[in-house]
Amino acid sequence: MKKAVYPGSFDPVTYGHIDVIKRSAEIFDELIVAVVDNKMKTPLFSVEERVKMLEEVVKDYPNVRLDSFSGLFTDYTKANNIHVSVRGLRAITDFEYELQIAQTNKILSDGQLETMFLTTSLQYSYLSSSAVREIAMYNGDLSKCVPDFVKENLDRKFGRL
Ligand code: ADP
């Protein structure tokens, strides 16, 4: 049984993340989408809020479950006996950052954690959570970026609902 984890901030989840989740769920028997509780960053949404939005996204995928973690990712994967991490690549700028993380995780896990990359579907290559947060702040059109329920959460955050 092949198990993988897709870690990320998901602040908030976008169609780009959803595409990676769908495609990974078809490759692996079990996929854990793990929300990072990063103490070094101040997110727009709390971990609980991010998990809740993701729950809505994965509700029709029986082999996908949600989790969250803080601390070192490799401590999380070791504790949960996970040997594959999935990440998405949008552009060359992602590559440099992701390569460094993948190699660091390989070392920290004593060679036990592989990172697999899915290249973005072209229609989502421009999409990032930070762009979504900025568009939402100015009440721009998010219809091609996030599902309606995420847009509602953003409207609430920015005091429009
Ligand atoms: P982080 O804050 O850890 O970079 P994100 O929540 O931004 O995490 O993203 C998690 C993962 O999803 C990263 O590997 C990122 O490259 C990938 N990702 C984000 N947006 C897209 C997209 N539009 N297409 C493909 N992968 C994406």
Coordinates of N, CA, C and O and ligand atoms in Angstrom, one line a residue, residues 6-20 23 34 36 38 41 50 86-91 94 97-98 101 116-121 123-130 133, ligand 1:
Y6 N 1.1 15.2 1.2 CA 1.2 16.5 0.5 C 1.2 17.6 1.5 O 0.1 18.0 2.0
P7 N 2.4 18.1 1.9 CA 2.4 19.2 2.9 C 2.3 20.6 2.2 O 2.8 20.8 1.1
G8 N 1.8 21.5 3.0 CA 1.8 22.9 2.5 C 1.1 23.8 3.4 O 0.5 23.4 4.4
S9 N 1.2 25.1 3.1 CA 0.5 26.1 4.0 C -1.0 26.1 3.7 O -1.8 26.4 4.6
F10 N -1.3 26.0 2.4 CA -2.8 26.1 2.0 C -3.5 27.3 2.6 O -4.5 27.1 3.2
D11 N -2.9 28.4 2.4 CA -3.4 29.6 3.1 C -3.9 30.7 2.1 O -3.3 31.7 2.0
P12 N -5.0 30.5 1.4 CA -5.9 29.3 1.5 C -5.7 28.3 0.3 O -4.9 28.6 -0.6
V13 N -6.4 27.2 0.4 CA -6.3 26.2 -0.7 C -6.8 26.9 -2.0 O -7.8 27.7 -2.0
T14 N -6.1 26.6 -3.1 CA -6.5 27.1 -4.5 C -6.8 26.0 -5.4 O -6.5 24.8 -5.1
Y15 N -7.2 26.3 -6.6 CA -7.4 25.3 -7.7 C -6.1 24.6 -8.0 O -6.1 23.4 -8.4
G16 N -5.0 25.3 -7.9 CA -3.7 24.7 -8.1 C -3.4 23.5 -7.2 O -3.0 22.4 -7.6
H17 N -3.7 23.8 -5.9 CA -3.5 22.7 -4.9 C -4.5 21.6 -5.1 O -4.2 20.4 -5.0
I18 N -5.7 21.9 -5.4 CA -6.8 20.9 -5.6 C -6.4 20.0 -6.8 O -6.6 18.8 -6.7
D19 N -5.8 20.6 -7.8 CA -5.4 19.8 -9.0 C -4.3 18.8 -8.5 O -4.3 17.6 -8.9
V20 N -3.3 19.2 -7.7 CA -2.3 18.4 -7.2 C -2.9 17.3 -6.3 O -2.5 16.1 -6.4
R23 N -4.7 14.6 -8.6 CA -3.8 13.8 -9.4 C -3.0 12.9 -8.5 O -2.8 11.7 -8.8
A34 N -1.3 17.5 4.5 CA -0.9 18.0 5.9 C -0.7 19.5 5.9 O 0.2 20.0 5.2
V36 N 0.7 22.8 7.3 CA 1.8 23.2 8.1 C 1.5 24.3 9.1 O 1.0 25.4 8.6
N38 N 3.3 26.7 10.7 CA 4.6 27.3 10.7 C 4.7 28.5 11.7 O 4.1 29.5 11.4
K41 N 5.7 32.0 10.4 CA 4.9 32.8 9.4 C 3.6 33.2 10.1 O 3.1 32.5 11.0
R50 N -7.9 26.5 7.8 CA -7.3 25.9 6.6 C -7.7 24.4 6.4 O -8.1 24.0 5.4
V86 N 4.8 14.7 -1.6 CA 4.4 15.2 -2.9 C 4.5 16.8 -2.9 O 4.0 17.4 -1.9
R87 N 5.1 17.3 -3.9 CA 5.1 18.8 -4.0 C 4.7 19.2 -5.4 O 4.9 18.4 -6.4
G88 N 4.3 20.4 -5.6 CA 3.9 20.9 -7.0 C 5.0 21.8 -7.5 O 5.6 22.6 -6.7
L89 N 5.2 21.8 -8.8 CA 6.2 22.7 -9.4 C 5.5 23.6 -10.4 O 4.9 23.1 -11.4
R90 N 5.5 24.9 -10.2 CA 4.9 25.8 -11.2 C 5.9 26.3 -12.2 O 5.7 26.3 -13.4
A91 N 7.0 26.8 -11.7 CA 7.9 27.5 -12.6 C 9.3 27.3 -12.1 O 9.5 26.7 -11.0
D94 N 10.1 28.0 -8.5 CA 9.8 26.9 -7.5 C 10.9 25.9 -7.4 O 11.2 25.4 -6.3
Y97 N 13.9 26.4 -4.9 CA 13.4 26.3 -3.5 C 13.0 24.9 -3.2 O 13.5 24.3 -2.1
E98 N 12.3 24.2 -4.1 CA 11.8 22.8 -3.8 C 13.0 21.8 -3.8 O 13.0 20.9 -3.0
I101 N 14.6 22.1 -0.4 CA 13.8 21.4 0.6 C 13.9 19.9 0.5 O 14.1 19.2 1.5
M116 N 8.4 13.6 -4.5 CA 7.9 13.5 -5.9 C 7.2 14.8 -6.3 O 6.5 15.3 -5.5
F117 N 7.6 15.2 -7.5 CA 7.0 16.5 -8.0 C 6.0 16.3 -9.1 O 6.2 15.5 -10.0
L118 N 4.9 17.0 -9.0 CA 3.9 17.0 -10.1 C 4.0 18.4 -10.7 O 4.0 19.4 -9.9
T119 N 4.2 18.5 -12.0 CA 4.3 19.8 -12.6 C 2.8 20.3 -12.7 O 1.9 19.6 -12.9
T120 N 2.7 21.6 -12.6 CA 1.4 22.2 -12.5 C 0.7 22.0 -13.8 O 1.3 22.0 -14.9
S121 N -0.6 21.9 -13.7 CA -1.4 22.0 -15.0 C -1.4 23.4 -15.5 O -1.4 24.3 -14.7
Q123 N -3.1 25.6 -16.8 CA -4.1 26.6 -16.5 C -4.0 27.2 -15.1 O -4.6 28.2 -14.7
Y124 N -3.2 26.5 -14.2 CA -3.0 27.0 -12.9 C -1.6 27.4 -12.6 O -1.2 27.7 -11.4
S125 N -0.8 27.6 -13.6 CA 0.7 27.8 -13.4 C 0.9 29.2 -12.8 O 1.9 29.5 -12.1
Y126 N -0.1 30.1 -12.9 CA 0.1 31.5 -12.4 C -0.4 31.6 -10.9 O -0.3 32.6 -10.3
L127 N -1.1 30.5 -10.4 CA -1.8 30.6 -9.2 C -1.0 30.3 -7.9 O -0.2 29.3 -7.8
S128 N -1.1 31.2 -7.0 CA -0.5 31.0 -5.7 C -1.4 31.5 -4.6 O -2.2 32.4 -4.8
S129 N -1.2 31.0 -3.4 CA -2.1 31.5 -2.3 C -1.8 32.9 -2.0 O -2.7 33.7 -1.6
S130 N -0.5 33.4 -2.1 CA -0.2 34.8 -1.8 C -0.9 35.7 -2.9 O -1.4 36.7 -2.5
R133 N -4.5 35.9 -1.8 CA -4.8 36.8 -0.7 C -4.8 38.2 -1.1 O -5.5 39.0 -0.6
Ligands
ADP1 P1 4.3 26.5 1.0 O1 3.8 27.6 1.7 O2 4.9 25.4 1.8 O3 5.1 26.9 -0.3 P2 1.9 26.2 -0.5 O4 0.6 26.0 0.3 O5 2.1 27.5 -1.1 O6 3.1 25.8 0.4 O7 2.0 25.1 -1.6 C1 2.1 23.7 -1.3 C2 2.7 23.0 -2.5 O8 1.8 23.2 -3.6 C3 4.0 23.5 -3.0 O9 4.8 22.4 -3.5 C4 3.6 24.4 -4.2 O10 4.7 24.5 -5.1 C5 2.4 23.7 -4.7 N1 1.5 24.6 -5.4 C6 1.0 25.7 -5.0 N2 0.3 26.3 -6.0 C7 0.4 25.4 -7.1 C8 -0.1 25.4 -8.4 N3 -0.9 26.5 -8.9 N4 0.1 24.4 -9.2 C9 0.9 23.4 -8.8 N5 1.4 23.3 -7.5 C10 1.2 24.3 -6.7

